[in-house]
Coordinates of N, CA and C and ligand atoms in Angstrom, one line a residue:
M14 N 111.2 10.9 -64.4 CA 111.3 10.0 -62.9 C 110.1 9.1 -62.8
R15 N 110.2 7.9 -62.5 CA 109.3 7.3 -62.2 C 108.5 7.5 -60.8
I16 N 107.2 7.4 -61.0 CA 106.3 8.1 -59.7 C 105.0 7.2 -59.7
G17 N 104.8 6.6 -58.5 CA 103.8 5.9 -58.2 C 102.8 6.5 -57.4
I18 N 101.4 6.9 -57.5 CA 100.5 7.6 -56.8 C 99.9 6.6 -56.3
L19 N 99.8 6.7 -54.7 CA 99.1 5.8 -53.8 C 97.9 6.8 -53.6
G20 N 96.8 6.4 -54.1 CA 95.6 7.3 -53.6 C 95.2 8.2 -54.9
S21 N 94.4 7.7 -55.8 CA 93.9 8.6 -57.1 C 92.8 9.5 -56.9
G22 N 92.5 10.2 -55.8 CA 91.4 11.1 -55.4 C 91.7 12.5 -56.0
L23 N 91.0 13.3 -55.3 CA 91.0 14.6 -55.7 C 92.8 15.1 -55.7
M24 N 93.4 14.8 -54.9 CA 95.0 15.2 -54.8 C 95.6 14.4 -55.9
G25 N 95.7 13.1 -55.6 CA 96.4 12.3 -56.3 C 96.1 12.1 -57.7
A26 N 94.8 12.3 -58.2 CA 94.6 12.4 -59.8 C 95.2 13.6 -60.4
K27 N 95.1 14.7 -59.6 CA 95.3 16.1 -60.3 C 96.9 15.7 -60.5
L28 N 97.4 15.6 -59.2 CA 98.9 15.9 -59.1 C 99.7 14.6 -60.0
G29 N 99.3 13.6 -60.1 CA 99.5 12.3 -60.8 C 99.4 13.0 -62.4
T30 N 98.1 13.8 -62.9 CA 98.1 13.9 -64.2 C 99.1 15.1 -64.6
I31 N 99.4 16.1 -63.7 CA 100.2 17.4 -63.8 C 101.8 16.7 -64.2
F32 N 102.1 15.5 -63.0 CA 103.3 14.9 -63.2 C 103.6 14.2 -64.4
A33 N 102.5 13.7 -64.8 CA 102.7 13.0 -66.3 C 102.9 14.1 -67.6
R34 N 102.1 15.0 -67.3 CA 102.0 16.2 -68.4 C 103.5 17.0 -68.1
A35 N 104.2 16.8 -67.2 CA 105.6 17.4 -66.9 C 106.9 16.6 -67.4
G36 N 106.2 15.5 -67.8 CA 107.2 14.6 -68.4 C 107.6 13.0 -67.4
H37 N 107.0 13.3 -66.4 CA 107.4 11.8 -65.7 C 106.4 10.6 -66.1
E38 N 107.0 9.6 -65.7 CA 106.1 8.2 -65.9 C 105.5 8.1 -64.7
V39 N 104.2 8.1 -64.9 CA 103.3 8.0 -63.8 C 102.5 6.6 -63.6
T40 N 102.3 6.1 -62.6 CA 101.4 4.9 -62.4 C 100.3 5.3 -61.0
F41 N 99.0 5.3 -61.9 CA 97.9 5.5 -60.7 C 97.5 4.3 -60.0
S42 N 97.4 4.6 -58.7 CA 96.7 3.5 -57.9 C 96.1 3.7 -57.0
Y43 N 95.3 2.8 -56.1 CA 94.5 2.9 -55.0 C 93.4 3.7 -55.3
A44 N 92.2 3.1 -56.1 CA 90.8 3.9 -56.1 C 89.8 2.6 -55.7
R45 N 88.6 2.8 -55.6 CA 87.8 1.7 -55.5 C 87.6 1.2 -56.8
K46 N 87.6 1.6 -57.9 CA 87.2 0.9 -59.0 C 88.7 1.4 -60.1
E47 N 88.8 0.1 -60.5 CA 90.1 0.1 -61.5 C 90.0 0.9 -62.9
A48 N 88.5 0.8 -63.2 CA 88.3 1.6 -64.6 C 88.7 3.1 -64.4
K49 N 88.5 3.7 -62.8 CA 88.8 5.2 -62.9 C 90.4 5.2 -63.1
L50 N 90.9 4.3 -62.5 CA 92.3 4.4 -62.7 C 93.1 4.5 -64.3
K51 N 92.2 3.6 -64.9 CA 92.5 3.3 -66.4 C 92.3 5.0 -67.0
R52 N 91.0 5.3 -66.6 CA 90.5 6.3 -67.1 C 91.6 7.8 -66.9
L53 N 92.0 7.6 -65.8 CA 92.9 8.7 -65.2 C 94.2 8.7 -66.5
A54 N 94.6 7.6 -66.4 CA 96.0 7.3 -67.1 C 95.9 7.4 -68.4
R55 N 94.7 7.1 -69.0 CA 94.8 7.6 -70.5 C 94.3 8.9 -70.7
A56 N 93.7 9.9 -69.9 CA 93.8 11.2 -69.9 C 95.0 11.8 -69.6
A57 N 95.6 11.2 -68.6 CA 96.9 11.9 -68.4 C 98.2 12.1 -69.7
G58 N 98.0 11.0 -70.1 CA 98.9 10.7 -71.6 C 100.3 10.5 -71.0
G59 N 101.0 10.7 -71.8 CA 102.7 10.7 -71.3 C 102.9 9.2 -70.9
G60 N 102.1 8.2 -71.4 CA 102.4 6.8 -71.4 C 102.0 6.5 -69.5
A61 N 100.9 7.3 -69.1 CA 100.8 7.1 -67.8 C 100.0 5.6 -67.6
R62 N 100.1 4.8 -66.7 CA 99.6 3.8 -66.5 C 98.9 3.6 -65.1
A63 N 98.0 2.6 -65.3 CA 97.2 2.2 -63.9 C 97.8 0.8 -63.4
G64 N 97.8 0.9 -62.0 CA 98.4 -0.6 -61.5 C 97.7 -0.8 -60.2
T65 N 98.1 -1.5 -59.5 CA 98.1 -2.0 -58.2 C 99.2 -1.0 -57.0
P66 N 98.7 -0.6 -56.0 CA 99.8 0.0 -55.3 C 101.0 -0.8 -55.2
G67 N 101.0 -1.9 -55.2 CA 102.4 -2.7 -55.3 C 103.2 -2.4 -56.6
E68 N 102.6 -2.3 -57.5 CA 103.0 -2.4 -58.9 C 103.5 -0.8 -58.9
A69 N 102.5 0.3 -58.5 CA 103.0 1.7 -58.5 C 104.2 1.8 -57.6
A70 N 104.2 1.3 -56.3 CA 105.4 1.6 -55.4 C 106.8 0.9 -56.1
G71 N 106.5 -0.4 -56.3 CA 107.7 -1.2 -56.8 C 108.4 -0.8 -58.3
A72 N 107.7 0.1 -59.0 CA 108.3 0.4 -60.2 C 108.7 1.8 -60.1
S73 N 108.7 2.5 -59.0 CA 109.1 4.0 -59.1 C 110.1 4.4 -57.8
E74 N 110.7 5.5 -58.3 CA 111.8 5.9 -57.2 C 111.2 6.7 -56.2
L75 N 109.9 7.3 -56.7 CA 109.0 8.3 -55.6 C 107.7 7.9 -55.5
V76 N 107.1 7.8 -54.5 CA 105.7 7.7 -54.3 C 105.2 9.1 -53.7
L77 N 103.8 9.3 -54.1 CA 103.1 10.1 -53.7 C 102.0 9.5 -52.6
L78 N 102.0 10.0 -51.7 CA 101.1 9.4 -50.8 C 99.5 10.4 -50.5
A79 N 98.5 10.1 -51.1 CA 97.5 10.7 -51.0 C 96.4 10.3 -50.7
V80 N 96.2 9.5 -49.5 CA 95.2 8.9 -49.1 C 94.3 9.7 -47.6
H81 N 93.1 9.2 -47.4 CA 92.6 9.8 -46.3 C 93.8 9.1 -45.1
W82 N 93.6 9.7 -44.1 CA 94.6 9.3 -42.8 C 93.9 7.8 -42.5
S83 N 92.7 7.8 -42.4 CA 92.0 6.5 -42.1 C 92.4 5.2 -43.1
R84 N 93.1 5.4 -44.2 CA 93.2 4.6 -45.3 C 94.8 4.3 -45.2
L85 N 95.6 4.8 -44.5 CA 96.8 4.9 -44.1 C 97.4 3.1 -44.2
D86 N 96.7 2.6 -43.2 CA 97.2 1.0 -42.9 C 97.1 0.2 -44.1
D87 N 95.9 0.4 -44.7 CA 95.4 -0.5 -46.0 C 96.2 0.1 -47.0
V88 N 96.6 1.3 -47.4 CA 97.2 1.6 -48.6 C 98.9 1.1 -48.5
L89 N 99.6 1.4 -47.0 CA 100.8 0.9 -47.0 C 100.8 -0.7 -47.2
A90 N 100.0 -1.6 -46.4 CA 99.9 -2.7 -46.5 C 100.1 -3.3 -48.1
Q91 N 99.4 -2.6 -48.9 CA 99.2 -2.9 -50.3 C 100.5 -2.4 -51.2
A92 N 101.0 -1.5 -50.8 CA 102.4 -1.0 -51.5 C 103.5 -1.7 -51.3
G93 N 103.7 -2.5 -49.8 CA 104.9 -3.1 -49.9 C 105.9 -2.4 -49.7
D94 N 107.2 -3.1 -49.7 CA 108.5 -2.6 -49.1 C 108.4 -1.3 -49.9
L95 N 108.8 -0.1 -49.1 CA 108.9 1.3 -49.4 C 110.5 1.6 -49.2
A96 N 111.7 0.7 -48.8 CA 112.6 1.0 -48.4 C 113.3 1.8 -49.3
G97 N 114.4 2.8 -49.1 CA 115.0 3.6 -49.8 C 114.3 4.5 -50.8
K98 N 113.0 4.5 -51.1 CA 112.1 5.2 -51.8 C 111.7 6.6 -51.3
I99 N 111.7 7.6 -52.0 CA 111.3 8.6 -51.5 C 109.6 8.8 -51.5
V100 N 109.2 9.1 -50.3 CA 107.8 9.1 -50.2 C 107.3 10.6 -49.8
V101 N 106.7 11.2 -50.9 CA 105.9 12.6 -50.6 C 104.6 12.2 -50.2
T102 N 104.5 12.9 -48.9 CA 103.2 13.0 -48.7 C 102.4 14.4 -48.6
C103 N 101.2 14.1 -49.3 CA 100.0 15.5 -48.9 C 99.1 14.9 -47.7
S104 N 99.3 13.8 -47.4 CA 98.0 13.3 -46.4 C 98.1 13.8 -45.2
L105 N 96.9 14.4 -44.6 CA 96.8 15.0 -43.5 C 96.4 14.1 -42.6
P106 N 96.8 14.3 -41.3 CA 96.2 13.4 -40.2 C 94.8 13.7 -39.7
M107 N 93.9 13.8 -40.5 CA 92.6 14.2 -39.9 C 91.7 13.1 -39.5
S108 N 91.0 13.5 -38.6 CA 90.0 12.4 -38.0 C 89.0 11.9 -39.1
A109 N 88.4 10.9 -38.6 CA 87.5 10.2 -39.6 C 86.6 11.0 -40.0
D110 N 85.8 11.9 -39.3 CA 84.8 13.0 -39.9 C 85.5 14.3 -40.4
D111 N 86.6 14.2 -40.5 CA 87.8 15.4 -41.0 C 87.2 16.8 -40.2
T112 N 87.0 16.9 -39.0 CA 86.7 17.6 -38.3 C 88.2 18.3 -37.4
G113 N 89.1 17.5 -37.4 CA 90.4 18.2 -36.9 C 91.4 17.2 -37.2
L114 N 92.6 17.4 -36.4 CA 94.0 16.9 -36.7 C 94.0 15.8 -35.4
V115 N 94.4 14.5 -35.9 CA 94.4 13.6 -34.7 C 95.5 13.5 -34.3
I116 N 96.9 14.0 -35.0 CA 98.2 14.1 -34.7 C 98.6 15.6 -34.5
A117 N 98.9 16.0 -33.4 CA 99.4 17.5 -33.6 C 100.3 18.1 -32.5
H118 N 100.9 19.1 -32.5 CA 101.4 19.7 -31.5 C 102.9 19.2 -31.2
T119 N 102.9 17.9 -30.8 CA 104.4 17.2 -30.5 C 104.7 16.4 -31.5
N120 N 104.1 16.0 -32.2 CA 104.1 15.1 -33.7 C 103.2 15.8 -34.8
S121 N 103.6 15.2 -35.7 CA 102.7 15.3 -37.0 C 102.4 13.9 -38.0
G122 N 101.5 14.2 -38.7 CA 101.5 13.1 -39.6 C 102.6 12.6 -40.3
A123 N 103.3 13.5 -41.0 CA 104.6 13.2 -41.9 C 105.7 12.3 -40.8
E124 N 105.7 13.0 -39.5 CA 106.8 12.3 -38.5 C 106.0 10.9 -38.1
A125 N 104.8 10.7 -37.9 CA 104.4 9.6 -37.7 C 104.5 8.7 -38.9
L126 N 104.3 8.9 -40.3 CA 104.6 8.5 -41.3 C 105.9 8.0 -41.5
A127 N 107.1 8.6 -41.1 CA 108.4 8.5 -41.0 C 108.8 7.2 -40.2
K128 N 108.0 7.4 -39.1 CA 108.4 6.0 -38.1 C 107.8 5.0 -38.5
R129 N 106.7 4.9 -39.2 CA 106.2 3.8 -39.7 C 107.2 3.0 -40.8
L130 N 107.7 4.0 -41.8 CA 108.7 3.7 -42.7 C 110.2 4.3 -42.5
P131 N 111.0 3.6 -41.6 CA 112.3 4.2 -41.2 C 113.0 4.2 -42.5
K132 N 112.8 3.1 -43.1 CA 113.9 3.1 -44.4 C 113.4 4.2 -45.7
A133 N 112.4 4.5 -45.6 CA 111.8 5.2 -46.6 C 112.3 7.0 -46.6
R134 N 112.4 7.9 -47.4 CA 112.8 8.9 -47.2 C 111.7 9.8 -47.6
V135 N 111.1 10.3 -46.4 CA 109.9 10.9 -46.2 C 109.9 12.6 -46.4
V136 N 109.2 12.9 -47.3 CA 109.2 14.4 -47.5 C 107.6 15.1 -47.4
S137 N 107.2 16.0 -46.8 CA 105.9 16.5 -46.5 C 105.8 17.6 -47.7
A138 N 105.0 17.5 -48.6 CA 104.9 18.4 -49.7 C 103.2 18.1 -50.5
F139 N 102.8 19.4 -50.9 CA 101.4 19.6 -51.6 C 100.2 19.6 -50.7
G140 N 100.4 19.5 -49.5 CA 99.4 19.2 -48.7 C 98.9 20.5 -48.1
T141 N 99.6 21.6 -48.5 CA 99.3 22.8 -47.8 C 98.4 23.6 -49.1
V142 N 97.9 23.1 -50.3 CA 97.0 23.6 -51.2 C 95.8 22.9 -51.4
P143 N 94.9 23.5 -51.7 CA 93.6 22.8 -52.2 C 93.8 22.2 -53.5
S144 N 93.0 21.2 -53.9 CA 93.3 20.3 -55.1 C 93.0 21.0 -56.2
E145 N 92.0 22.1 -56.0 CA 91.0 22.7 -56.9 C 92.0 24.0 -57.6
V146 N 93.4 24.1 -56.9 CA 94.2 25.3 -57.6 C 95.0 24.3 -58.2
L147 N 95.4 23.2 -58.4 CA 96.5 22.7 -58.9 C 96.5 22.7 -60.4
F148 N 95.6 22.4 -61.3 CA 95.5 22.7 -62.6 C 95.9 24.1 -63.0
G149 N 95.0 25.0 -62.3 CA 95.6 26.7 -62.6 C 97.1 27.1 -62.4
V150 N 97.5 26.4 -61.3 CA 99.0 26.6 -61.1 C 99.7 26.2 -62.3
F151 N 99.5 24.8 -62.4 CA 100.5 24.4 -63.5 C 100.0 25.1 -65.0
A152 N 98.9 25.2 -65.3 CA 98.8 26.1 -66.5 C 99.5 27.4 -66.4
A153 N 99.6 28.2 -65.5 CA 100.5 29.6 -65.1 C 102.0 29.2 -64.9
R154 N 102.4 28.1 -65.0 CA 103.7 28.1 -64.9 C 104.7 29.1 -65.5
K155 N 104.3 29.3 -66.4 CA 105.5 30.2 -67.3 C 105.5 31.7 -66.7
R156 N 104.4 32.1 -65.9 CA 104.3 33.2 -65.4 C 105.9 33.6 -64.5
K157 N 106.3 34.8 -64.2 CA 107.4 35.0 -63.1 C 107.1 34.9 -61.8
R158 N 106.0 35.4 -61.4 CA 105.7 35.1 -60.1 C 104.9 33.9 -59.7
R159 N 105.4 33.1 -59.3 CA 104.7 31.7 -58.9 C 104.3 31.9 -57.6
P160 N 103.4 30.9 -57.2 CA 103.1 30.9 -55.6 C 103.8 30.1 -55.2
S161 N 103.9 30.1 -53.6 CA 104.9 29.3 -53.1 C 104.2 28.2 -52.6
L162 N 105.3 27.2 -52.4 CA 104.6 25.8 -51.6 C 105.6 25.3 -50.8
V163 N 105.1 25.2 -49.3 CA 106.2 24.8 -48.1 C 106.5 23.4 -48.4
Y164 N 107.7 22.8 -48.3 CA 107.9 21.2 -47.8 C 108.7 21.3 -46.9
C165 N 108.9 20.0 -46.1 CA 110.0 19.6 -45.2 C 110.4 18.4 -45.4
G166 N 111.6 17.9 -44.9 CA 112.0 16.6 -44.6 C 113.1 16.7 -44.1
D167 N 113.7 15.3 -43.7 CA 115.1 15.2 -43.5 C 116.1 14.5 -44.2
D168 N 115.8 14.1 -45.2 CA 116.8 13.7 -46.3 C 117.0 14.6 -47.4
K169 N 118.2 15.1 -47.3 CA 118.4 16.3 -48.4 C 118.4 15.9 -49.8
R170 N 118.7 14.6 -50.1 CA 118.5 14.4 -51.8 C 117.1 14.2 -52.2
A171 N 116.3 13.6 -51.3 CA 115.0 13.5 -51.6 C 114.2 14.8 -51.6
K172 N 114.8 15.7 -50.6 CA 113.9 17.2 -50.5 C 114.2 17.8 -52.0
K173 N 115.6 17.5 -52.5 CA 115.9 18.2 -53.7 C 115.3 17.6 -54.8
V174 N 114.9 16.2 -54.9 CA 114.0 15.9 -55.7 C 112.5 16.1 -55.8
A175 N 112.0 16.4 -54.5 CA 110.7 16.9 -54.3 C 110.6 18.3 -54.5
A176 N 111.7 19.0 -54.5 CA 111.6 20.7 -55.0 C 111.6 20.7 -56.5
G177 N 112.3 19.7 -57.2 CA 112.0 19.5 -58.6 C 110.8 19.4 -59.1
L178 N 110.0 18.5 -58.2 CA 108.8 18.0 -58.7 C 107.8 19.5 -58.4
I179 N 108.2 20.1 -57.2 CA 107.3 21.2 -56.8 C 107.4 22.0 -58.2
R180 N 108.6 22.4 -58.5 CA 108.7 23.4 -59.7 C 108.1 22.9 -60.9
D181 N 108.2 21.8 -61.2 CA 107.5 21.2 -62.3 C 105.7 21.4 -62.2
T182 N 105.4 21.2 -61.1 CA 104.1 21.3 -61.1 C 103.6 22.9 -60.9
G183 N 104.6 24.1 -60.9 CA 104.2 25.3 -61.3 C 104.4 26.1 -59.8
F184 N 104.8 25.7 -58.8 CA 105.0 26.3 -57.5 C 106.3 27.0 -57.3
D185 N 106.8 27.7 -56.4 CA 108.1 28.3 -56.1 C 108.3 27.5 -54.8
P186 N 109.1 26.5 -54.5 CA 109.2 25.5 -53.4 C 110.2 26.2 -52.3
V187 N 109.6 26.3 -51.2 CA 110.0 26.9 -50.1 C 110.4 25.8 -49.1
D188 N 111.8 25.5 -48.6 CA 112.2 24.8 -48.0 C 111.9 25.1 -46.4
A189 N 111.1 24.5 -45.6 CA 110.7 25.0 -44.2 C 111.5 24.1 -43.2
G190 N 112.5 23.4 -43.8 CA 113.2 22.8 -42.6 C 112.9 21.1 -42.4
P191 N 113.4 20.9 -41.2 CA 113.5 19.3 -41.3 C 111.8 18.9 -41.1
L192 N 111.8 17.3 -41.0 CA 110.4 17.1 -41.2 C 109.5 17.0 -39.8
K193 N 110.0 17.5 -38.8 CA 109.2 17.9 -37.5 C 108.7 19.3 -37.7
I194 N 109.2 19.9 -38.9 CA 108.6 21.1 -39.1 C 107.0 21.0 -39.6
A195 N 106.7 19.8 -40.1 CA 105.4 19.5 -40.5 C 104.3 19.8 -39.3
R196 N 104.8 19.8 -38.0 CA 103.9 20.3 -36.7 C 103.3 21.4 -37.2
Y197 N 103.9 22.2 -37.8 CA 103.4 23.6 -38.3 C 102.7 23.8 -39.6
L198 N 103.2 23.1 -40.5 CA 102.8 22.9 -42.0 C 101.5 22.3 -41.8
E199 N 101.4 21.2 -40.9 CA 99.9 20.4 -41.0 C 98.5 21.2 -40.4
P200 N 98.9 22.0 -39.3 CA 97.9 23.1 -39.0 C 97.7 24.2 -39.8
F201 N 98.7 24.5 -40.4 CA 98.8 25.8 -41.5 C 97.7 25.5 -42.6
T202 N 97.5 24.2 -43.1 CA 96.8 23.9 -44.0 C 95.1 23.9 -43.5
L203 N 94.8 23.7 -42.4 CA 93.8 24.1 -41.7 C 93.0 25.3 -42.1
L204 N 94.1 26.2 -42.0 CA 93.8 28.1 -42.5 C 93.5 27.8 -43.8
I205 N 94.6 27.4 -44.5 CA 94.2 27.3 -46.1 C 92.8 26.7 -46.6
G206 N 92.6 25.6 -45.6 CA 91.2 24.9 -46.3 C 90.1 25.9 -45.6
Q207 N 90.3 26.7 -44.5 CA 89.3 27.7 -44.0 C 89.1 28.7 -45.2
L208 N 90.0 29.1 -45.6 CA 90.1 30.3 -46.5 C 89.6 29.8 -47.8
A209 N 90.1 28.5 -48.3 CA 89.7 28.2 -49.6 C 87.9 27.7 -49.8
Y210 N 87.6 26.8 -48.6 CA 86.3 26.4 -48.7 C 85.2 27.1 -48.0
E211 N 85.7 28.1 -47.0 CA 84.6 28.9 -46.5 C 84.8 30.3 -46.6
G212 N 85.7 31.0 -47.1 CA 85.9 32.1 -47.3 C 85.4 32.6 -48.8
E213 N 85.7 33.8 -49.4 CA 84.8 34.2 -50.4 C 86.1 34.1 -51.7
G214 N 85.5 33.9 -52.7 CA 86.2 33.7 -53.9 C 86.7 32.5 -54.4
G215 N 86.1 31.3 -53.8 CA 86.2 30.1 -54.1 C 87.4 29.2 -53.8
P216 N 87.5 27.9 -53.9 CA 88.7 27.2 -53.7 C 90.0 27.2 -54.2
E217 N 90.0 27.8 -55.5 CA 91.1 27.8 -56.4 C 92.2 28.8 -55.7
L218 N 93.1 28.4 -54.3 CA 93.3 29.4 -53.6 C 95.2 29.0 -53.4
A219 N 95.7 29.9 -53.8 CA 97.5 29.5 -53.3 C 98.1 30.7 -52.3
Y220 N 99.1 30.6 -52.2 CA 99.7 31.4 -51.4 C 100.9 31.8 -51.6
R221 N 101.5 32.8 -51.2 CA 103.1 33.7 -51.8 C 103.5 34.0 -50.6
F222 N 104.8 33.6 -50.1 CA 105.6 34.2 -48.9 C 106.5 35.3 -49.7
E223 N 106.5 36.5 -49.3 CA 107.3 37.3 -49.6 C 108.2 38.1 -48.8
R224 N 109.4 38.4 -48.8 CA 110.6 39.4 -47.9 C 110.4 40.8 -48.4
F225 N 110.5 41.7 -47.6 CA 110.5 43.1 -48.0 C 111.8 43.8 -46.9
S226 N 112.3 44.5 -47.8 CA 113.5 45.0 -46.8 C 113.3 46.8 -47.2
A227 N 113.5 47.4 -46.3 CA 113.2 49.1 -46.5 C 114.6 49.6 -47.2
Ligands
NAP18 N1 91.5 17.4 -51.2 C1 92.3 18.6 -51.0 O1 92.1 19.6 -51.3 C2 93.5 18.2 -50.1 C3 94.5 19.2 -49.9 C4 95.4 19.0 -48.9 C5 95.7 17.8 -48.6 N2 94.9 16.8 -48.8 C6 95.2 15.5 -48.1 O2 95.6 14.7 -49.1 C7 95.0 13.5 -48.7 C8 93.9 12.7 -50.0 O3 93.1 13.5 -50.0 P1 91.9 13.4 -51.4 O4 91.1 14.7 -51.0 O5 92.7 13.3 -52.6 O6 91.2 12.2 -50.9 P2 90.3 11.4 -51.9 O7 89.8 12.3 -52.8 O8 89.0 11.0 -50.9 O9 91.1 10.2 -52.5 C9 91.4 9.4 -51.9 C10 91.8 8.1 -52.6 O10 91.7 6.8 -51.8 C11 90.8 5.7 -52.5 N3 90.2 5.1 -51.6 C12 89.3 5.3 -50.6 N4 89.1 4.1 -49.9 C13 89.4 3.3 -50.5 C14 89.3 1.9 -50.4 N5 88.9 1.3 -49.5 N6 90.0 0.9 -51.4 C15 91.0 1.6 -52.4 N7 91.2 2.9 -52.8 C16 90.2 3.9 -51.7 C17 89.8 6.9 -53.2 O11 89.2 5.9 -54.1 P3 87.9 6.6 -55.1 O12 88.7 7.5 -56.1 O13 87.3 5.5 -55.6 O14 87.2 7.6 -54.3 C18 90.7 7.9 -53.7 O15 91.3 7.5 -54.9 C19 94.3 13.3 -47.4 O16 95.0 13.1 -46.6 C20 94.0 14.7 -47.5 O17 93.7 15.2 -46.0 C21 93.5 17.2 -49.3

């Protein structure tokens, strides 16, 4: 699949690299220096490229949105028309100083994004784990017990594609339902962040949901 990365920071750089190593055609975009994008593309291999957000989005069936919430207007303006595309967002609607969610309870960042892009097929995924765990999960993908990754969205086919990408990354996809479930998923991420960055044992943290019957 052709994948455009909009935001090549902690999340976008790692996920883009993993997607390329899993066999996808990746274009990295949106960093402050073009040299960084080129370096990422070279290191990822698999024919990965560096480009502008317009090039990354234009050539792709799926884009990963991985920018700070405060950069949303800018990156969307540069990406151009996303109609018909699958937009996987890991971006949380955090305040400028990253102390809390600026959208919550009766709305979510993912829903606000979908309202901005009514013709795109928005899926919320990957935002519930810290970037530090991504390479480790990918490296352990052959193991039987995989960590979970919750995702949600309203478009059935887009969700199926996103679930495939979640599997490629080494997680076990857990369909949490329609996009409005991002209202639960986004604050859940703050808990994960608390455990990853303030808890003991380091930020390489993933989670697994299990069902038990007596
Ligand atoms: N980090 C995590 O573990 C984590 C986990 C879950 C969810 N998230 C969410 O994922 C999203 C991305 O987080 P992140 O940690 O990957 O952010 P990040 O490291 O700050 O990456 C953001 C990207 O945007 C680029 N950028 C920022 N300002 C720019 C500008 N003026 N012009 C061009 N490019 C610009 C950065 O460029 P440079 O590369 O030059 O800095 C970087 O490539 C956020 O919404 C965050 O809440 C993050």
